[in-house]
Each structure stands twice: as structure tokens, then as C-alpha cells.
Amino acid sequence: MQVGVFTVILGSLNLELALDYLTELGVQTVEIGAGGYAGTAHCNVDALLADNAKARAWLERITSRGLRVSALSCHGNPLHPNKKIAAAHDLAFRKAVRLASKLEIDVVNTFSGCPGGAPGDSQPNWVTCPWPPDFLDILKYQWEKVAIPYWKKTVAFAKDYGIKIALEMHPGFLVYNPETLLRLRKAVGNVIGANFDPSHLFWQGMDPCEAVRALAGAIWHVHAKDASIHQWNSRRNGVLDTKHYKDEINRSWIFRTVGYGNPRHFWCNFVSTLRMAGYDGALSIEHEDSLMTTREGLEKGIRFLRSIVLTEPKGEVTWA
């Protein structure tokens, strides 16, 4: 396994400075934003697609420092009911797939997307319960008329380029847990897998290790991000919380740097379960801890993960 960082949080630095900083901290992989919500601060997608020499030089800046690109990330909502937004996110994702193929990067991270509740809607509609029955009608429309047709076409496109699509299970989108990811994968093909971020599972009440076992063989990438449940609020208001992330003391949960939401024992179990499920790749730190600066959060997270990840191949069982 390798310790990595999603470099979007270092977007105020140019690529070279960000890479030098991460190399000094012992990071081994980088996840690069390539459009959509992630932006393109460290990757001018259009320029790299248009010029092979520029693409090679961009990759050389990374590999010459002993780093590897774990994935390109182009998170967006290609199912958005606003056709202009949906088209822009779809185009950005397709460009990211083409660039990943050109650079011999085999994974592109994104979201499943969330449609409106019916034709003609202007905003996404994320359903969280089955009653009144209108909600089941919405889900039927979203899955059968929008999501599955879109992802069938998009999976075929990615397959042509040799790219695996890693969906982050994220509330607010159709794929938000193992069950919904496996439903989409069954419907459109096994090019679809997970960009496994345990933080979103913690606050929904899931055990990430159970989720890893459920997704064995379908985990393409992993985010290393923690979450802390504020039980003094969640016991009163539950975990569906729309207050701003800056309102930490009043929220039911917040994102944390690894080790600050769940103890070391969990993270030891997590990396061990990943290995048992067949994943031995990057754990890419996504810093979204509002109680720490970027520098402090990254440096604490990197030190913690370096003591946790399994860096050598699985050993031989010589005692039995």
C-alpha cells in the first residue's frame, strides 16, 4: 500500500511546489483533480490532451520525484436535471478519461450523480425514505430512465479507453452505500467500482470494514478521511445535517483528519480488511478537517498513515 494525497487542497501552490512539499513528507502517490468540482489547478486537461509533449512533461514532473498518480478525479453530477450542468460535467469526465488513458493512469474518480425527481425538474432530488409513495416513483424514474441509461453509455466509453470508473459513495447522489454501488455495477458492468471513502459511511452509521468486505473485488481507489460523530447533537437531531461545515459545535458530525475521528485500532483493521479484500493500492488523504489548517491536517494525517499502511507484500504462512 502507499500513502497518497488528493492535491486539490494544495491548489494555491503550483504543481511543482505541491509535489516537492509532499515528497518531503514521504508521500508516494498523488490524486490529481481533472475537472468538475475538483477543478484543474494542477492539471490543464485541454492543454495536455492537445499536446503529447506537454502531457509527457507533466507526468515527468510527478514521476521524476518518485511519485505515482493514483487516479485522476473529476467529481461532478452528469445526471443533473439542468442539461447545461449535466453536459458540462459529462464532457469534463470524458476528457478526464481520455487524458488518463493517454497518461496510462487506469482509474478516474467521480460521483454517480443525482437526477431530478421527474422530467422538467431543475434541481437534483435525493430520496432518503420510501413513503409517501411519490418517493418510490422518483427512485424508479431516476434509476431506470436516467442513471442506468447514462452509465451504460459512459461505461462503454471508459471501457474503450481501458479506464476503470471509481464512484465515491456519497450522500446526495444515487450511489451512497455498497448496496447502491453494487446495484449500478450489476446494471451497467464491472468497469464501475468504488472510490472508497470511509468518512461518508461513518456518519451514515455503517461499519466501513463491513462495507469493504461487501465490495471485495470492486474497490478501485481509497480515500483516507475520517469523520467524528458529535453524539451530543446526533442523539437529539439524528445525522441528516444540513448546517454549514464551519458550524462544528452544532453539527451532528464533521470530517476529520485520519485518527481524529476513529482510533488507531479502526484504521489498523481497515487497511487489513482492504488487503483481505484484494486492495493493496493508494490511501489518498482528502483533507477536509475544518478544525485544522491544511498543513497541520496533512502532516498529521501522513505521519499517522505511514505507521498504519501495509507496505510489504503479504508474507508467507510458514508456521502452519
Coordinates of C-alpha atoms in Angstrom, one line a residue, residues 133-272:
P133 CA -45.2 6.6 -2.4
D134 CA -44.2 9.5 -4.6
F135 CA -40.6 8.9 -3.4
L136 CA -40.6 5.3 -4.8
D137 CA -41.9 6.8 -8.2
I138 CA -39.0 9.2 -8.1
L139 CA -36.4 6.5 -7.5
K140 CA -37.9 4.3 -10.3
Y141 CA -37.6 7.3 -12.7
Q142 CA -34.1 8.2 -11.5
W143 CA -32.6 4.7 -11.8
E144 CA -34.5 3.3 -14.9
K145 CA -34.9 6.4 -17.0
V146 CA -31.7 8.4 -16.2
A147 CA -28.9 6.8 -14.3
I148 CA -28.8 3.3 -15.8
P149 CA -29.0 4.5 -19.5
Y150 CA -26.4 7.2 -18.8
W151 CA -23.9 4.9 -17.1
K152 CA -24.3 2.2 -19.7
K153 CA -23.1 4.6 -22.4
T154 CA -20.4 6.0 -20.1
V155 CA -19.1 2.6 -19.1
A156 CA -18.8 1.6 -22.7
F157 CA -16.8 4.8 -23.4
A158 CA -14.5 4.3 -20.5
K159 CA -14.0 0.6 -21.4
D160 CA -12.9 1.6 -24.9
Y161 CA -10.1 3.7 -23.2
G162 CA -9.1 1.0 -20.7
I163 CA -10.3 3.1 -17.7
K164 CA -12.0 1.9 -14.5
I165 CA -14.6 4.3 -13.1
A166 CA -14.3 4.7 -9.3
L167 CA -17.5 6.1 -7.8
E168 CA -17.3 7.7 -4.4
M169 CA -20.3 6.6 -2.3
H170 CA -21.6 10.0 -1.3
P171 CA -24.9 11.0 0.2
G172 CA -26.8 13.4 -2.1
F173 CA -26.1 11.1 -5.1
L174 CA -27.8 7.9 -6.2
V175 CA -24.8 5.8 -5.1
Y176 CA -24.2 6.4 -1.4
N177 CA -23.6 2.9 0.1
P178 CA -22.4 -0.5 -1.0
E179 CA -25.9 -1.6 -1.9
T180 CA -26.5 1.2 -4.4
L181 CA -23.0 0.9 -5.9
L182 CA -23.5 -2.9 -6.5
R183 CA -26.9 -2.2 -8.0
L184 CA -25.4 0.2 -10.5
R185 CA -22.5 -2.1 -11.2
K186 CA -24.8 -5.1 -11.8
A187 CA -26.9 -3.0 -14.2
V188 CA -24.1 -1.4 -16.3
G189 CA -21.0 -3.6 -15.9
N190 CA -17.9 -4.1 -13.7
V191 CA -16.0 -1.1 -15.1
I192 CA -17.8 0.5 -12.2
G193 CA -16.1 0.2 -8.8
A194 CA -15.6 2.2 -5.6
N195 CA -13.5 5.2 -4.7
F196 CA -13.9 4.0 -1.1
D197 CA -14.1 7.0 1.3
P198 CA -14.9 5.7 4.8
S199 CA -15.9 9.2 6.1
H200 CA -19.2 9.2 4.4
L201 CA -20.0 5.7 5.7
F202 CA -19.2 6.6 9.3
W203 CA -21.8 9.3 9.6
Q204 CA -24.5 7.2 7.9
G205 CA -24.0 4.5 10.6
M206 CA -22.1 1.9 8.6
D207 CA -19.1 -0.1 9.5
P208 CA -16.5 0.7 6.8
C209 CA -14.8 -2.7 7.2
E210 CA -18.2 -4.5 6.6
A211 CA -18.6 -2.3 3.5
V212 CA -15.1 -3.3 2.3
R213 CA -16.0 -6.9 2.6
A214 CA -19.2 -6.3 0.7
L215 CA -17.3 -4.7 -2.1
A216 CA -14.4 -7.1 -2.3
G217 CA -13.0 -7.1 -5.9
A218 CA -14.8 -3.8 -6.7
I219 CA -12.6 -1.3 -4.9
W220 CA -10.5 0.8 -7.4
H221 CA -9.3 3.6 -5.1
V222 CA -9.4 4.6 -1.5
H223 CA -9.7 8.0 0.2
A224 CA -8.2 8.3 3.7
K225 CA -10.6 10.6 5.5
D226 CA -12.1 10.3 9.0
A227 CA -15.4 11.6 10.5
S228 CA -16.3 12.3 14.1
I229 CA -19.9 11.8 15.2
H230 CA -21.0 14.5 17.7
Q231 CA -23.3 12.4 19.8
W232 CA -24.4 15.4 21.9
N233 CA -26.1 16.6 18.7
S234 CA -26.8 13.3 16.8
R235 CA -28.7 11.8 19.7
R236 CA -31.1 14.8 19.6
N237 CA -31.2 15.6 15.8
G238 CA -30.0 12.5 14.0
V239 CA -27.3 12.5 11.4
L240 CA -29.0 14.1 8.4
D241 CA -27.4 17.5 9.0
T242 CA -27.5 20.5 6.6
K243 CA -25.7 23.0 8.8
H244 CA -22.6 24.5 7.3
Y245 CA -19.4 22.6 7.9
K246 CA -18.0 25.7 9.7
D247 CA -20.6 25.3 12.4
E248 CA -18.7 22.4 14.0
I249 CA -20.0 22.6 17.6
N250 CA -23.7 22.4 16.4
R251 CA -23.3 19.8 13.7
S252 CA -24.1 16.1 14.3
W253 CA -20.8 15.1 12.6
I254 CA -17.8 16.6 10.9
F255 CA -14.9 15.4 8.7
R256 CA -11.6 14.8 10.5
T257 CA -8.0 14.0 9.7
V258 CA -7.4 10.3 10.0
G259 CA -7.1 9.2 13.6
Y260 CA -9.0 12.2 15.0
G261 CA -12.5 10.7 14.4
N262 CA -11.8 7.0 14.9
P263 CA -9.0 5.4 16.9
R264 CA -5.8 3.7 15.6
H265 CA -7.4 0.3 16.1
F266 CA -10.1 1.1 13.5
W267 CA -7.5 2.2 10.9
C268 CA -5.4 -1.0 11.5
N269 CA -8.5 -3.1 10.9
F270 CA -9.4 -1.0 7.9
V271 CA -6.1 -1.5 6.0
S272 CA -6.1 -5.1 7.0

